[in-house]
């Protein structure tokens, strides 16, 4: 039997309803305080993270190369 990666879980429909309700409430509170939502990519260039955090971060990232040979990292 396949096992989910450690630290992950599935949320079934009933749980998702509760989660979405909480998310909506939190978003409303944030909007009321003037915050605006953003959405960023799931991955960025490895170089971006190295520039921000230094070379030491490389061993702590999940990285891969795209078809063009560019090094990318999951955020």
XYZ file of N, CA and C in Angstrom:
225
model
N 0.832 -1.179 0.000
C 0.000 0.000 0.000
C 0.884 1.252 0.000
N 0.524 2.214 -0.799
C 1.274 3.468 -0.849
C 0.978 4.305 0.384
N 2.001 4.969 0.872
C 1.819 5.839 2.029
C 2.064 7.281 1.621
N 1.316 8.172 2.235
C 1.506 9.604 1.978
C 2.853 10.036 2.549
N 3.454 11.044 1.940
C 4.695 11.571 2.514
C 4.456 12.061 3.945
N 5.449 11.868 4.789
C 5.359 12.298 6.180
C 5.020 13.784 6.251
N 4.116 14.130 7.138
C 3.744 15.531 7.322
C 2.623 15.999 6.417
N 2.079 15.109 5.587
C 0.975 15.497 4.713
C -0.286 14.751 5.125
N -1.431 15.265 4.687
C -2.698 14.580 4.936
C -3.714 15.016 3.902
N -4.746 14.225 3.761
C -5.857 14.554 2.876
C -6.978 15.154 3.715
N -7.689 16.108 3.141
C -8.851 16.689 3.803
C -10.084 16.298 3.007
N -10.981 15.580 3.636
C -12.209 15.131 2.993
C -13.235 16.258 3.000
N -14.324 16.109 2.252
C -15.277 17.213 2.068
C -15.762 17.896 3.351
N -16.131 17.136 4.379
C -16.623 17.767 5.609
C -15.547 18.631 6.267
N -14.323 18.117 6.307
C -13.222 18.891 6.883
C -12.924 20.129 6.036
N -13.009 19.974 4.724
C -12.725 21.110 3.844
C -13.737 22.226 4.032
N -14.986 21.882 4.268
C -15.986 22.922 4.532
C -15.584 23.749 5.742
N -15.173 23.073 6.807
C -14.749 23.775 8.023
C -13.509 24.624 7.752
N -12.547 24.062 7.045
C -11.316 24.803 6.743
C -11.609 26.047 5.909
N -12.440 25.903 4.895
C -12.772 27.049 4.035
C -13.501 28.134 4.820
N -14.385 27.737 5.722
C -15.097 28.710 6.550
C -14.110 29.512 7.404
N -13.163 28.827 8.013
C -12.145 29.504 8.829
C -11.296 30.418 7.950
N -10.870 29.926 6.778
C -10.080 30.754 5.856
C -10.836 32.020 5.462
N -12.128 31.879 5.154
C -12.922 33.047 4.758
C -12.996 34.067 5.889
N -13.165 33.587 7.109
C -13.221 34.502 8.258
C -11.888 35.223 8.450
N -10.799 34.473 8.338
C -9.477 35.090 8.491
C -9.206 36.105 7.387
N -9.594 35.787 6.162
C -9.417 36.735 5.056
C -10.213 38.011 5.306
N -11.420 37.860 5.822
C -12.257 39.026 6.099
C -11.609 39.912 7.160
N -11.087 39.308 8.215
C -10.400 40.076 9.260
C -9.197 40.802 8.662
N -8.412 40.093 7.855
C -7.231 40.706 7.244
C -7.627 41.878 6.349
N -8.656 41.701 5.539
C -9.132 42.799 4.676
C -9.574 43.994 5.510
N -10.277 43.719 6.606
C -10.735 44.807 7.475
C -9.573 45.604 8.054
N -8.408 44.977 8.175
C -7.220 45.656 8.685
C -6.359 46.220 7.551
N -6.852 46.146 6.334
C -6.154 46.754 5.210
C -5.201 45.850 4.457
N -5.129 44.576 4.816
C -4.241 43.662 4.108
C -4.888 43.214 2.807
N -4.045 42.946 1.815
C -4.528 42.459 0.527
C -3.816 41.159 0.205
N -4.550 40.219 -0.353
C -4.017 38.892 -0.636
C -3.118 38.905 -1.877
N -2.084 38.076 -1.829
C -1.215 37.867 -2.984
C -1.131 36.365 -3.250
N -0.672 36.006 -4.419
C -0.449 34.603 -4.769
C 0.896 34.539 -5.490
N 1.806 33.731 -4.973
C 3.140 33.626 -5.560
C 3.342 32.227 -6.145
N 4.318 32.063 -7.042
C 4.557 30.752 -7.650
C 4.982 29.708 -6.617
N 4.745 28.452 -6.941
C 5.145 27.345 -6.072
C 6.653 27.139 -6.115
N 7.289 27.579 -7.186
C 8.741 27.465 -7.298
C 9.306 28.750 -7.890
N 10.583 28.970 -7.602
C 11.324 30.138 -8.095
C 12.696 29.654 -8.544
N 13.475 30.547 -9.104
C 14.842 30.168 -9.453
C 15.641 29.962 -8.169
N 16.541 28.996 -8.210
C 17.407 28.739 -7.051
C 18.206 29.991 -6.723
N 18.614 30.696 -7.747
C 19.416 31.907 -7.581
C 18.721 32.929 -6.678
N 17.418 33.070 -6.817
C 16.675 34.028 -6.002
C 16.840 33.720 -4.518
N 16.705 32.452 -4.149
C 16.833 32.068 -2.743
C 18.263 32.243 -2.244
N 19.234 31.929 -3.096
C 20.639 32.087 -2.708
C 20.953 33.568 -2.492
N 20.442 34.439 -3.369
C 20.673 35.876 -3.203
C 20.074 36.380 -1.896
N 18.899 35.886 -1.546
C 18.224 36.323 -0.320
C 18.867 35.771 0.938
N 19.247 34.477 0.897
C 19.622 33.790 2.133
C 21.057 33.296 2.188
N 21.794 33.376 1.097
C 23.175 32.914 1.082
C 23.306 31.471 0.619
N 24.522 31.079 0.315
C 24.821 29.747 -0.225
C 24.398 28.623 0.716
N 24.382 28.879 2.018
C 24.038 27.840 2.987
C 22.640 27.282 2.816
N 21.780 28.015 2.162
C 20.389 27.587 1.987
C 20.261 26.444 0.981
N 21.248 26.272 0.113
C 21.160 25.286 -0.975
C 20.871 23.879 -0.452
N 21.517 23.478 0.629
C 21.317 22.123 1.155
C 19.975 21.947 1.850
N 19.239 23.015 2.047
C 17.946 22.947 2.730
C 16.765 23.050 1.765
N 17.052 23.147 0.466
C 15.993 23.338 -0.528
C 15.754 22.064 -1.328
N 14.529 21.944 -1.839
C 14.221 20.923 -2.839
C 14.393 21.600 -4.192
N 15.376 21.130 -4.951
C 15.685 21.773 -6.225
C 15.556 20.778 -7.377
N 15.388 21.318 -8.564
C 15.324 20.508 -9.774
C 15.679 21.396 -10.950
N 15.980 20.780 -12.083
C 16.284 21.534 -13.300
C 15.120 21.409 -14.263
N 14.801 22.523 -14.938
C 13.762 22.458 -15.966
C 14.394 21.973 -17.271
N 13.612 21.854 -18.316
C 14.117 21.340 -19.595
C 15.193 22.225 -20.194
N 15.209 23.497 -19.809
C 16.228 24.415 -20.298
C 17.492 24.414 -19.460
N 17.535 23.564 -18.417
C 18.720 23.477 -17.575
C 18.762 24.497 -16.450
N 17.697 25.269 -16.274
C 17.663 26.251 -15.187
C 17.390 25.554 -13.863
N 18.096 25.978 -12.820
C 17.901 25.397 -11.494
C 16.747 26.113 -10.806
N 15.755 25.324 -10.380
C 14.571 25.858 -9.722
C 14.461 25.256 -8.327
N 13.766 25.939 -7.437
C 13.587 25.462 -6.067
C 12.141 25.662 -5.642
N 11.635 24.687 -4.897
C 10.291 24.821 -4.339
C 10.321 25.843 -3.212
N 9.260 26.595 -3.080
C 9.232 27.560 -1.977
C 8.691 26.923 -0.736
